[in-house]
Coordinates of C-alpha atoms in Angstrom, one line a residue:
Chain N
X1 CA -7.1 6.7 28.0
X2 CA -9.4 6.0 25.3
X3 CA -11.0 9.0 23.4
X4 CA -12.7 10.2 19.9
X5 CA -13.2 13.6 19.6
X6 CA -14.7 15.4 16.3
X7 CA -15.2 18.9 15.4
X8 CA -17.0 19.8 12.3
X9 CA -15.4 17.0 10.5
X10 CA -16.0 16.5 6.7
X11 CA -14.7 14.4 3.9
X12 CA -15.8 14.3 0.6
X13 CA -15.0 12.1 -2.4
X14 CA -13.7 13.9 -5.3
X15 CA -15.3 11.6 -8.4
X16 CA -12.1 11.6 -10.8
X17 CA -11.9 8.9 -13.0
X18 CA -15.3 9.4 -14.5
X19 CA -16.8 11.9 -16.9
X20 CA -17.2 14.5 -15.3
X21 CA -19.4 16.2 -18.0
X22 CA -21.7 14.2 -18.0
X23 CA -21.6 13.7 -14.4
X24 CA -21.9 17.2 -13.8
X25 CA -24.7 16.9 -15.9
X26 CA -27.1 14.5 -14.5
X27 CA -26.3 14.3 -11.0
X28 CA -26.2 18.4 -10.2
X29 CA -29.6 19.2 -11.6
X30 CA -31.0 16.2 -10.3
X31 CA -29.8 15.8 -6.7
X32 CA -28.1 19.0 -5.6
X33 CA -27.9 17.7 -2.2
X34 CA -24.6 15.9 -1.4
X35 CA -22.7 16.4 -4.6
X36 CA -21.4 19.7 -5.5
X37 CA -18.9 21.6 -6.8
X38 CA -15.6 22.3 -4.6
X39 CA -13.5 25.7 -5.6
X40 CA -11.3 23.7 -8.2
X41 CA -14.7 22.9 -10.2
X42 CA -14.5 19.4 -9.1
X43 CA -17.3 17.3 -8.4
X44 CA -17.2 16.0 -5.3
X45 CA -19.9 13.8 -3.3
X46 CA -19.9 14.8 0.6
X47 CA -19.2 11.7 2.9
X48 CA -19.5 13.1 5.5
X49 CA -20.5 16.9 6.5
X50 CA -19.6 18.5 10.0
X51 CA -19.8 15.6 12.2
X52 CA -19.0 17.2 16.0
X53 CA -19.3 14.3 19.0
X54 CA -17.2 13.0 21.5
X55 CA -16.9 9.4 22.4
X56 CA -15.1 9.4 26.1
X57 CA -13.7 5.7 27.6
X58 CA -16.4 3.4 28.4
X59 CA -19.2 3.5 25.3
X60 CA -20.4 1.7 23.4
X61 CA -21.5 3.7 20.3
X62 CA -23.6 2.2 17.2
X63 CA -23.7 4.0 14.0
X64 CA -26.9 3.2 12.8
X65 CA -28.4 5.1 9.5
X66 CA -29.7 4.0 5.4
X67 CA -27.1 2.5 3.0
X68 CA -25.1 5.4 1.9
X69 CA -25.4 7.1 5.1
X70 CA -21.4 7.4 6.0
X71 CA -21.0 4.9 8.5
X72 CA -18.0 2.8 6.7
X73 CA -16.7 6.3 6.1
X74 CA -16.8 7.5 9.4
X75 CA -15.4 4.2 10.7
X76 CA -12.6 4.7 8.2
X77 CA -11.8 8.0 9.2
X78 CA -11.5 7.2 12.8
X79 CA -9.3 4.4 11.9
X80 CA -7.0 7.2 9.6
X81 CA -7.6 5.9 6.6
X82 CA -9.3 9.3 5.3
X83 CA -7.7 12.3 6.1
X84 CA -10.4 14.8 6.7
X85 CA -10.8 17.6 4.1
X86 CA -12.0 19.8 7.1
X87 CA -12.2 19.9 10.6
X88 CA -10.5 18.6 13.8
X89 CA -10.4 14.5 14.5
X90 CA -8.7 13.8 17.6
X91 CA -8.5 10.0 18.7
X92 CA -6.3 8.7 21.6
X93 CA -5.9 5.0 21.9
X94 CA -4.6 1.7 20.2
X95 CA -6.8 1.4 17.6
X96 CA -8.6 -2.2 16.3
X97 CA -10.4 -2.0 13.1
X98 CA -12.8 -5.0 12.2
X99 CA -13.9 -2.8 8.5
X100 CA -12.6 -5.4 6.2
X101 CA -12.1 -8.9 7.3
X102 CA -9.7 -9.4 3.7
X103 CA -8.0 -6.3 3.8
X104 CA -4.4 -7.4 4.2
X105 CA -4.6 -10.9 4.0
X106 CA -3.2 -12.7 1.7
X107 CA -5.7 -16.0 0.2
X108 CA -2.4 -18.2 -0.8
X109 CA -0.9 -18.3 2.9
X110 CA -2.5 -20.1 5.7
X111 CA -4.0 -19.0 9.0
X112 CA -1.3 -18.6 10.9
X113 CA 1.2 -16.9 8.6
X114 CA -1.6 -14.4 7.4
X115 CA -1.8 -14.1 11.7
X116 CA 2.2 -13.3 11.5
X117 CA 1.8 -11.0 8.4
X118 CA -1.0 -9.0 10.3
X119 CA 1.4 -8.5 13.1
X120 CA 3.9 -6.9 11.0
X121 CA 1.4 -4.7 9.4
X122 CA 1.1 -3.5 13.0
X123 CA 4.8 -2.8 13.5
X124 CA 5.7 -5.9 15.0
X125 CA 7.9 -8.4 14.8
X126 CA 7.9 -12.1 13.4
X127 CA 8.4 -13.8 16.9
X128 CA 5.5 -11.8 18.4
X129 CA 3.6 -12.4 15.5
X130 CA 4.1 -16.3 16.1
X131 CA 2.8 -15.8 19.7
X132 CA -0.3 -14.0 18.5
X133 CA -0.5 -16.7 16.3
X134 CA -1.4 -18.7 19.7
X135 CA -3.6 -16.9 20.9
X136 CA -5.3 -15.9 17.9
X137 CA -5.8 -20.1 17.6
X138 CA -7.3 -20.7 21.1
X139 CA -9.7 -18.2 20.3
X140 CA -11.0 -18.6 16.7
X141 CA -11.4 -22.3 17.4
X142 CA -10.5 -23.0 13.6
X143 CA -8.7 -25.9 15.1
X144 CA -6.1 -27.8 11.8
X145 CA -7.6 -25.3 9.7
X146 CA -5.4 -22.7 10.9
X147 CA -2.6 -24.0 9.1
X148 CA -4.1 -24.4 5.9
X149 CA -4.3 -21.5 3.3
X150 CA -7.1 -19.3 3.8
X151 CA -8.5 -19.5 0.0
X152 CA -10.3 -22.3 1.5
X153 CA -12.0 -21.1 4.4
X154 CA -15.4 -20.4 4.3
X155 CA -17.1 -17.1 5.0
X156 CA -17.3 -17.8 8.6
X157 CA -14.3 -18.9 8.9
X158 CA -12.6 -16.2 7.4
X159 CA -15.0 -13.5 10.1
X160 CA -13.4 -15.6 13.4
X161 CA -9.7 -15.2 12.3
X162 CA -9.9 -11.8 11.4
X163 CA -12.3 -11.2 14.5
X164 CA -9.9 -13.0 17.0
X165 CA -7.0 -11.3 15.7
X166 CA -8.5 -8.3 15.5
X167 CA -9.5 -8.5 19.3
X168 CA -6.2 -10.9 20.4
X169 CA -4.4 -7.1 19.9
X170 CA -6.6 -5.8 23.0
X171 CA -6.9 -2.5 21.5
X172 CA -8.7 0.4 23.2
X173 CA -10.7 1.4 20.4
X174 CA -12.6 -1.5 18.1
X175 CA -14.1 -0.1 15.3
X176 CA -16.5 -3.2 13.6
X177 CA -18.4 -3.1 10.7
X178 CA -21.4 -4.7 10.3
X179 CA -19.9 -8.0 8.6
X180 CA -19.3 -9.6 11.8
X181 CA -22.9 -11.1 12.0
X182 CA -21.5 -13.2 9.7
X183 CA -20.0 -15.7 12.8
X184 CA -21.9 -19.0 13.8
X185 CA -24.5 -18.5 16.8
X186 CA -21.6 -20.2 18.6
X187 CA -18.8 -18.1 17.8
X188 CA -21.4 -15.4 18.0
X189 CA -21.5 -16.2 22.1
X190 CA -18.4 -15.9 22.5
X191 CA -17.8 -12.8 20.2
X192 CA -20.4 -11.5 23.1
X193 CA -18.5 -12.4 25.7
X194 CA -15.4 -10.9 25.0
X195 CA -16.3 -7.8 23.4
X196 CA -18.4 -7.2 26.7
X197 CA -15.1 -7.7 28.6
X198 CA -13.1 -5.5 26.0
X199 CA -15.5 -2.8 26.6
X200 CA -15.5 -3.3 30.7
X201 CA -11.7 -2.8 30.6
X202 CA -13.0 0.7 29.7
X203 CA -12.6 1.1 26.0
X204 CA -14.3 2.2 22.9
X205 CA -16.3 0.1 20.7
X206 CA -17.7 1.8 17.5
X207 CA -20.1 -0.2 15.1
X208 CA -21.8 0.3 12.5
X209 CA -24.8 -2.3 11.8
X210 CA -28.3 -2.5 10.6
X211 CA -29.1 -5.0 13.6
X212 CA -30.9 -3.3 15.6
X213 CA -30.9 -6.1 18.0
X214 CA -27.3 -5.8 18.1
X215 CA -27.7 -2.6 19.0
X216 CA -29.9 -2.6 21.7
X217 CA -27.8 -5.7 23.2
X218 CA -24.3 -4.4 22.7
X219 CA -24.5 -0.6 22.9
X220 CA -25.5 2.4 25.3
X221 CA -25.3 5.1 22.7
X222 CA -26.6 5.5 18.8
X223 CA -25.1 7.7 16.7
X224 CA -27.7 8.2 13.4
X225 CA -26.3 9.3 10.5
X226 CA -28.3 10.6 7.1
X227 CA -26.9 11.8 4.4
X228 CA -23.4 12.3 5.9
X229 CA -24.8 14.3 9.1
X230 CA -25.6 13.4 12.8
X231 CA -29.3 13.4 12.9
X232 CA -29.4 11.8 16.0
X233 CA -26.9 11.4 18.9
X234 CA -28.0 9.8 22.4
X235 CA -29.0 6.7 24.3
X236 CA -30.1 3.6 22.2
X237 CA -33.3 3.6 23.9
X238 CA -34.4 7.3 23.0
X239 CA -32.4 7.3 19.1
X240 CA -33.8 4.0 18.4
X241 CA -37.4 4.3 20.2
X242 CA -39.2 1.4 21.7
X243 CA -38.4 -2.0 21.1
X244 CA -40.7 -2.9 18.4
X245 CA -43.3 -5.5 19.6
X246 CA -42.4 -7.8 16.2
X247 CA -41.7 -11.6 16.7
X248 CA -38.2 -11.4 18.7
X249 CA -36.2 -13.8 16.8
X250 CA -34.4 -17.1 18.0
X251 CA -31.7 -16.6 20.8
X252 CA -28.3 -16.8 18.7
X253 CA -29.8 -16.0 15.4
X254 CA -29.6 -12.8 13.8
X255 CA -31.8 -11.8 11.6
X256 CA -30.5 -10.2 7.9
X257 CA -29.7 -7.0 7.5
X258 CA -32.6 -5.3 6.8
Chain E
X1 CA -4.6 -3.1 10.3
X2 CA -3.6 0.5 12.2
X3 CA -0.8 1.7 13.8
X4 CA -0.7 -0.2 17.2
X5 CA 2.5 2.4 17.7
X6 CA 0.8 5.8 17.5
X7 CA -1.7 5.5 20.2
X8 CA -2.5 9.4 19.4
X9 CA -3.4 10.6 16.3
X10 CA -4.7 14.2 15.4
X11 CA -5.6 15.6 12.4
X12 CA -6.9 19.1 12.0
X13 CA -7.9 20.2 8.8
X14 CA -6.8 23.9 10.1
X15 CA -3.2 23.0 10.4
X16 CA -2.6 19.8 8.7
X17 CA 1.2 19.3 9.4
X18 CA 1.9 18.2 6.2
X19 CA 5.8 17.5 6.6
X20 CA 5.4 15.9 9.6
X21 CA 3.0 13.6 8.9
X22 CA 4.8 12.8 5.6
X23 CA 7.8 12.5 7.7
X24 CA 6.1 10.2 9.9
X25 CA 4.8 8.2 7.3
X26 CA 8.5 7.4 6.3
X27 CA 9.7 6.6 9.5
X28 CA 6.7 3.9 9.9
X29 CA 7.7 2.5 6.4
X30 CA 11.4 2.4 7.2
X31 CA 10.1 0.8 11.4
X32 CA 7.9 -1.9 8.8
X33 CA 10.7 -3.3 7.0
X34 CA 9.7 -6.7 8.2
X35 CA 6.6 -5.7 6.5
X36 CA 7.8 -5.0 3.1
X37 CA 10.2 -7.9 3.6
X38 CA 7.6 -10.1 4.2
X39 CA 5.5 -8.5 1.1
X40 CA 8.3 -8.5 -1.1
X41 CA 9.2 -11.7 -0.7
X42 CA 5.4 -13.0 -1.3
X43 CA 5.1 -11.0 -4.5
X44 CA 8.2 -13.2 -5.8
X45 CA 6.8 -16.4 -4.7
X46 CA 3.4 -16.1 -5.5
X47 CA 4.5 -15.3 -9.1
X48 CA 6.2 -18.5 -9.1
X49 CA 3.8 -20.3 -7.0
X50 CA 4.2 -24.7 -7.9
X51 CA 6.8 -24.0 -10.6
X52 CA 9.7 -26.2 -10.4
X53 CA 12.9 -23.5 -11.0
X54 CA 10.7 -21.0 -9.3
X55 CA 12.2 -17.6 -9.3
X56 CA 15.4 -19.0 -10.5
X57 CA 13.6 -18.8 -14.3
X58 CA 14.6 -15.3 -14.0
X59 CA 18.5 -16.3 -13.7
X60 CA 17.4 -18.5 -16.9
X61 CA 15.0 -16.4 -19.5
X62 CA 18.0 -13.6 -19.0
X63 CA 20.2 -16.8 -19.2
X64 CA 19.1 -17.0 -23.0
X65 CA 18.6 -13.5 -23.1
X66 CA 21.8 -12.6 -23.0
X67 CA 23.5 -15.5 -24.7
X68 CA 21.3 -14.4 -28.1
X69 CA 21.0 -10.9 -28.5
X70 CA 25.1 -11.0 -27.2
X71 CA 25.9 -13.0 -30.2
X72 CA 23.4 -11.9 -32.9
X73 CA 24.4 -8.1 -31.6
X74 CA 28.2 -8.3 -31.8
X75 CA 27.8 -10.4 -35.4
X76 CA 25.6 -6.8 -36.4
X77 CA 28.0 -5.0 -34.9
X78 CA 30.8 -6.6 -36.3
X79 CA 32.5 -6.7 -32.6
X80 CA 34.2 -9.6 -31.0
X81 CA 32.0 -11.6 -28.6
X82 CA 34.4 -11.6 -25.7
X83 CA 34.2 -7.9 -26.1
X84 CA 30.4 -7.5 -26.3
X85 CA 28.9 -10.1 -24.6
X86 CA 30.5 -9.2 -21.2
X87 CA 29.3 -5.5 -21.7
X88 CA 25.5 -6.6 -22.7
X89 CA 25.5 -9.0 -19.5
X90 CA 26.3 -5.9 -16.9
X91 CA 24.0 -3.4 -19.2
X92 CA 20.8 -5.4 -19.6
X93 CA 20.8 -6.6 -16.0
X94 CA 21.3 -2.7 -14.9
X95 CA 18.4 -2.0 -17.4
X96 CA 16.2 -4.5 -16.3
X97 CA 16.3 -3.8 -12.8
X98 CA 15.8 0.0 -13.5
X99 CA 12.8 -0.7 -16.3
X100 CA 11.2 -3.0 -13.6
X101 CA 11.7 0.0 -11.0
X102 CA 10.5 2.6 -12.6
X103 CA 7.2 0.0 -14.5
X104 CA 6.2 -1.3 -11.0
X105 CA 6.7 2.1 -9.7
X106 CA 3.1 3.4 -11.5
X107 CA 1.3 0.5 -10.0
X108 CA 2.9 0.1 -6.0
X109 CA 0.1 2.4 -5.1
X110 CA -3.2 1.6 -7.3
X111 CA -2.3 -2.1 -6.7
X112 CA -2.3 -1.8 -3.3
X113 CA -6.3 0.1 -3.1
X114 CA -7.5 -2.6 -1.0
X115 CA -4.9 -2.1 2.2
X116 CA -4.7 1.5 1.6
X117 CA -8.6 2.3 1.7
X118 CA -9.2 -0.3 4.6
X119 CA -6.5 0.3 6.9
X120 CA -3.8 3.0 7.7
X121 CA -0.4 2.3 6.9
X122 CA 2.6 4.5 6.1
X123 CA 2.1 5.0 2.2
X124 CA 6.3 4.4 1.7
X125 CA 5.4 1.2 2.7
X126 CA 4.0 0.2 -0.6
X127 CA 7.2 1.9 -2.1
X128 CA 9.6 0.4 0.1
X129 CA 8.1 -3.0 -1.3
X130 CA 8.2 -2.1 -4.6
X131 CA 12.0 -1.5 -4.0
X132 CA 12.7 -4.9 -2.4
X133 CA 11.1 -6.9 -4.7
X134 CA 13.2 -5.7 -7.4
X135 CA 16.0 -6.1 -5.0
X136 CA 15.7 -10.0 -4.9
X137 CA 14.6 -10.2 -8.5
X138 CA 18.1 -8.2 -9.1
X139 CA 19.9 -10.7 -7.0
X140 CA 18.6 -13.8 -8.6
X141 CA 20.3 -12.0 -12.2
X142 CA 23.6 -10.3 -10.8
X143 CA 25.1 -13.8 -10.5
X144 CA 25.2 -13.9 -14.2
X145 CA 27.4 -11.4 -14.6
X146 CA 29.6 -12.8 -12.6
X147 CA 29.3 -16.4 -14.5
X148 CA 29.6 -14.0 -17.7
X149 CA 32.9 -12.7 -16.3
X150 CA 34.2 -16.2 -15.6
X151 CA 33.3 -17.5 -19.1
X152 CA 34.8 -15.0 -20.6
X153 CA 37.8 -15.2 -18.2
X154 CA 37.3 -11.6 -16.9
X155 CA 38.4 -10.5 -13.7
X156 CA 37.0 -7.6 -11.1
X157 CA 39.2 -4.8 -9.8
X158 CA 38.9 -2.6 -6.8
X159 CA 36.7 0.1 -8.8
X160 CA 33.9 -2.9 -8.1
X161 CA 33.6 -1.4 -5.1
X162 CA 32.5 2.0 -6.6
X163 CA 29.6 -0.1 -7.9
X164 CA 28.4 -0.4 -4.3
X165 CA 27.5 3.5 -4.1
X166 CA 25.8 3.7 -7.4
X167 CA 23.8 0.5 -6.5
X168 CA 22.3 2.6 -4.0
X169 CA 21.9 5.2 -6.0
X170 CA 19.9 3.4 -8.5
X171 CA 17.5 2.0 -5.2
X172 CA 17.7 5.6 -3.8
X173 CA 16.4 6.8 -7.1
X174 CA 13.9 4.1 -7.4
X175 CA 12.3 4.4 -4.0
X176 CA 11.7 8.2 -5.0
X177 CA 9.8 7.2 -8.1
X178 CA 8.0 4.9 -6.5
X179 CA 6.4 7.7 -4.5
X180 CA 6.4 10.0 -7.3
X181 CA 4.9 7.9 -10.0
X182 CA 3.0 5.7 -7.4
X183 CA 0.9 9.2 -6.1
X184 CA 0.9 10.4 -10.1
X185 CA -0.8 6.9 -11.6
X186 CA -2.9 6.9 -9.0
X187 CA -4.6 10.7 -10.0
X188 CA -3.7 10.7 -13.5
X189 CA -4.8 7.3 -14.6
X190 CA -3.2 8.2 -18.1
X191 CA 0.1 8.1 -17.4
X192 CA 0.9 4.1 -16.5
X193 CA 1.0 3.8 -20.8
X194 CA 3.2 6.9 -21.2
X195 CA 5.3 5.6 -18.7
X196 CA 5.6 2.4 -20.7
X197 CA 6.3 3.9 -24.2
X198 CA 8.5 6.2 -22.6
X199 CA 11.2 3.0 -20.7
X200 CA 10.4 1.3 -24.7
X201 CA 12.4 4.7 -26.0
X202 CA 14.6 5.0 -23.2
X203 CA 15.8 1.4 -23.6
X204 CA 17.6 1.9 -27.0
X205 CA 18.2 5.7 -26.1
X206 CA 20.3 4.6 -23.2
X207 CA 23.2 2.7 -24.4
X208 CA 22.0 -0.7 -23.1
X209 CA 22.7 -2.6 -26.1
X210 CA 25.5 -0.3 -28.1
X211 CA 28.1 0.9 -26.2
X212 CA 28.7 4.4 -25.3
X213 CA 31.9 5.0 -28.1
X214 CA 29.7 4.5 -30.9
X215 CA 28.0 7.7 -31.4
X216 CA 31.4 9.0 -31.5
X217 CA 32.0 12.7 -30.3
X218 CA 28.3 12.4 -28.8
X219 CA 29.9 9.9 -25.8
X220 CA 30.3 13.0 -23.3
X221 CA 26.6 14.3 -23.9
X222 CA 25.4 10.7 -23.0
X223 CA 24.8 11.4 -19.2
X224 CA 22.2 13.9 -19.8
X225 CA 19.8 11.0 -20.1
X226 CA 19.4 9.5 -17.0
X227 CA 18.6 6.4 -17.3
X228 CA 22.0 6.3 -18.9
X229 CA 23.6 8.5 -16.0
X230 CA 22.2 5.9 -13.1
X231 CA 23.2 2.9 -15.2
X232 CA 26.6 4.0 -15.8
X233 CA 27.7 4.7 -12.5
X234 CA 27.0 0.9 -11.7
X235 CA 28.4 -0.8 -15.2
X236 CA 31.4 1.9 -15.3
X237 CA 32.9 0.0 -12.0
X238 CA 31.9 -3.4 -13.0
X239 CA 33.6 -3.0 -15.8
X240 CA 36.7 -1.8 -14.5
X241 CA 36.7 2.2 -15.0
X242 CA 35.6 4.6 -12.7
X243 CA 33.3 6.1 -15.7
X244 CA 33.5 10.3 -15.8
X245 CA 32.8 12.9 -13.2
X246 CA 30.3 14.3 -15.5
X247 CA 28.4 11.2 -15.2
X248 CA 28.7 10.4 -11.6
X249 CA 27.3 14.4 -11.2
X250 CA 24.8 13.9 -13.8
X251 CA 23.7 10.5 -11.6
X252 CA 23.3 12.1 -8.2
X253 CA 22.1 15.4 -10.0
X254 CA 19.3 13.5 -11.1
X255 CA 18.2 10.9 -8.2
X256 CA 18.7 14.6 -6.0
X257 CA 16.1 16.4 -8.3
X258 CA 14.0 12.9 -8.1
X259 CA 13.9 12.9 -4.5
X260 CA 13.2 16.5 -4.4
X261 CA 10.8 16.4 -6.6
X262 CA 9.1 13.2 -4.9
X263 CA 9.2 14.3 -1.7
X264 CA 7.3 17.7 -2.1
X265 CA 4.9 15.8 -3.9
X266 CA 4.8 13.7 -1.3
X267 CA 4.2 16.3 1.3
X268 CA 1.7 18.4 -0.4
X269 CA -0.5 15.2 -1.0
X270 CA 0.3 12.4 0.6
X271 CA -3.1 13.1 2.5
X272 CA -4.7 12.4 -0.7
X273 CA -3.8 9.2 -1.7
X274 CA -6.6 7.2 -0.2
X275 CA -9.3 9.3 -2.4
X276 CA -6.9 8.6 -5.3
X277 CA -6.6 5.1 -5.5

């Protein structure tokens, strides 16, 4: 069963490989407010700072919050990139991470092998790697591209391999980042569709965006981070407010990030 | 990509398991071999990418290598060339392969910032790849001892097959440094260039291109280095001795303390490597 569960989580980003002096400095006396000092007289700037919620099976959370905020942060730690410098993180589930469409691929193979090579990352083996190859192909709809090295594939491109291999995995946890949106209003439909039937098998989807439509469409709950803490945790409707009465957009289209 | 194995993972900050999660992270590494296989065997061919000898230039620049500092060295040392040249074949090869461990060593983990910050993955991964490719880059040049050998109408006895466990101890050793220096470059950004000035020293300190007899009443001291301890115990049996107990002690002495060493390290801060990188 599918489950995130934080208490009083915190990371923070030790800044080594620049001068610290000078750091120290400017950016103490100036902003006080995420970095400080930790006890080894390091700087460090606070990702994120006691984050406690509980995502059960079922939700559909967005991460909504400024540039800066900790959402990619929080979407890494979930995924166990970080480890967290203190608190409890507690997540149950096969994880799926959409944070980086590149990470892990390599530009010089094509499609399909970079499919295979994602498959081992996962632990798995070449021959089930070839048969997520196939499904991987019926779903991204990259048709001969597939087998052609990746270096060439447009942005787009590149967002429906990683997003059908990503989702081909069925895993009980997707984490996205906001990139997605970068899909075709086709693909886009049919990103809908199956996320919505990824999430009715009772799983976890976690996103972090600056669409608010995307929000509103996608998830039941908002998570709003500033400045590394949960300022607001609760239905999209009451986090969010009311739908602002501005010219919807065209069905399909999303606007830019804003 | 994450771990589609571990379907629970817990960290508490409280009680952060250190060993077992370091232990854990080995056992995903050595479950990914595929992985590093597969990476590995990339690394080799995307350095080689639409050349025509592809990595078979290696077999070839250490080819000419060998044939040219063999005679110039043994007309400087005033040493016959059937003597020398067979000695320099098995010494450089060892060398390189060790120099190439411990250079790509300080770089398996910094190179690799864009998998290790976007998706979790044992760390010894990285390491384990580092290891392979150095592997097959060793494979494509051990043949040329053996064409050395042939030329030279040398044969191999049964101590070749001592060679097989200090092989392994050489890969042993370099897997450990590959954690150790991998997690050390990546905090201490200094320390790739010392690294390389110190394998520059190392490579005439070590008996790679005089032999061990020359220094005379200093030969039995030799093994305290340990690059020349490791690369003994592998050109002793090629060669057709057994080479000392003092050195085969001084060799596992020293990979033991490495993987000591690296492993603690490992423990105590494996957990930190993604803010390092």
């Amino acid at each position: 069963m599918a489950l995130i569960d934080a208490a009083g989580l915190a990371i923070e980003f030790p800044l080594y490989h620049h001068n610290a002096r000078s750091l120290k400095q400017r950016l103490i006396s100036s902003s006080g407010l995420r970095l400080r000092k930790d006890d080894d007289n390091r700087i460090v700037v606070a990702a994120l700072r006691d984050l406690t919620f509980r995502i059960g099976k079922g939700e559909r959370v967005a991460l909504v919050g400024p540039n800066g905020a900790g959402k990619t942060t929080l979407l890494r730690t979930v995924a166990g990139v970080y480890e967290p410098v203190a608190g409890r993180l507690l997540v149950e589930g096969e994880i799926g991470s959409l944070i980086d469409p590149a990470a892990g691929m390599d530009p010089l193979l094509t499609g399909r092998e970079n499919v295979i090579l994602r498959a081992l990352y996962r632990g798995m083996t070449e021959a089930e790697g070839r048969a997520l190859a196939e499904e991987v192909a019926g779903f991204a709809g990259l048709g001969d591209f597939l087998d052609m090295p990746i270096r060439g594939y447009s942005a787009g491109m590149n967002v429906r391999l990683a997003f059908a291999m990503a989702t081909a995995m069925t895993p009980e946890i997707l984490l996205m980042d906001e990139w997605f949106l970068a899909g075709d209003a086709e693909f886009m439909a049919r990103a809908e569709e199956r996320l919505a039937k990824l999430v009715t098998g009772a799983e976890i989807l976690l996103i972090a965006t600056h669409d608010m439509g995307v929000v509103r469409k996608w998830c039941t709950r908002a998570i709003k981070l500033e400045g590394g803490r949960i300022v607001a945790d609760g239905p999209v409707a009451e986090v969010l407010g009311p739908v602002p009465p501005a010219p919807t957009p065209q069905p399909g289209l999303r606007s830019a990030m804003s | 990509m994450p771990n589609a194995t571990r379907h629970v993972h817990l960290f508490d900050a409280a009680d952060p398991r250190r060993r077992e999660l370091a232990l854990e992270d080995l056992g995903g590494a050595l479950s990914r071999w595929r992985l590093a296989w597969a990476l590995a065997r990339s690394d080799i061919m995307h350095r080689y990418r639409g050349s025509v000898l592809g990595p078979f230039w290696l077999t070839l620049s250490t080819g000419i290598m060998l044939a040219s500092l063999g005679i110039l060295y043994a007309k400087l040392f005033r040493i016959d060339v059937t003597d020398y040249l067979p000695y320099l074949a098995v010494s450089l090869i060892l060398w390189n392969l060790v120099s190439a461990l411990v250079n790509d060593a300080s770089v398996c983990l910094t190179g690799q910032e864009g998998v290790i910050r976007q998706m979790p993955l044992p760390y010894s991964v990285h390491a384990l790849r580092s290891v392979l490719r150095n592997a097959v880059i060793a494979a494509h040049n051990l043949p040329l001892i053996a064409v050395v050998f042939w030329v030279f109408g040398l044969g191999a006895g049964w101590t070749l097959l001592l060679a097989i466990p200090g092989f392994m101890l050489v890969m042993a050793g370099g897997f450990a440094a590959s954690l150790l220096l991998g997690m050390l470059c990546a905090r201490f950004r200094d320390i790739p260039p010392i690294i390389g000035s110190v394998m520059q020293i190392a490579f005439f300190l070590s008996a790679i291109i005089w032999k061990p007899e020359m220094v005379g009443h200093w030969e039995p001291l030799l093994p305290i280095n340990p690059f020349f301890a490791v690369i003994e115990v592998v050109r002793a049996p090629i060669m057709g001795t057994t080479g000392s107990l003092f050195t085969w002690l001084a060799a596992i002495g020293w990979v033991g303390a490495l993987i000591a060493v690296a492993w603690s390290f490992f423990v105590r801060f494996r957990g930190r490597i993604a803010f390092w990188v």
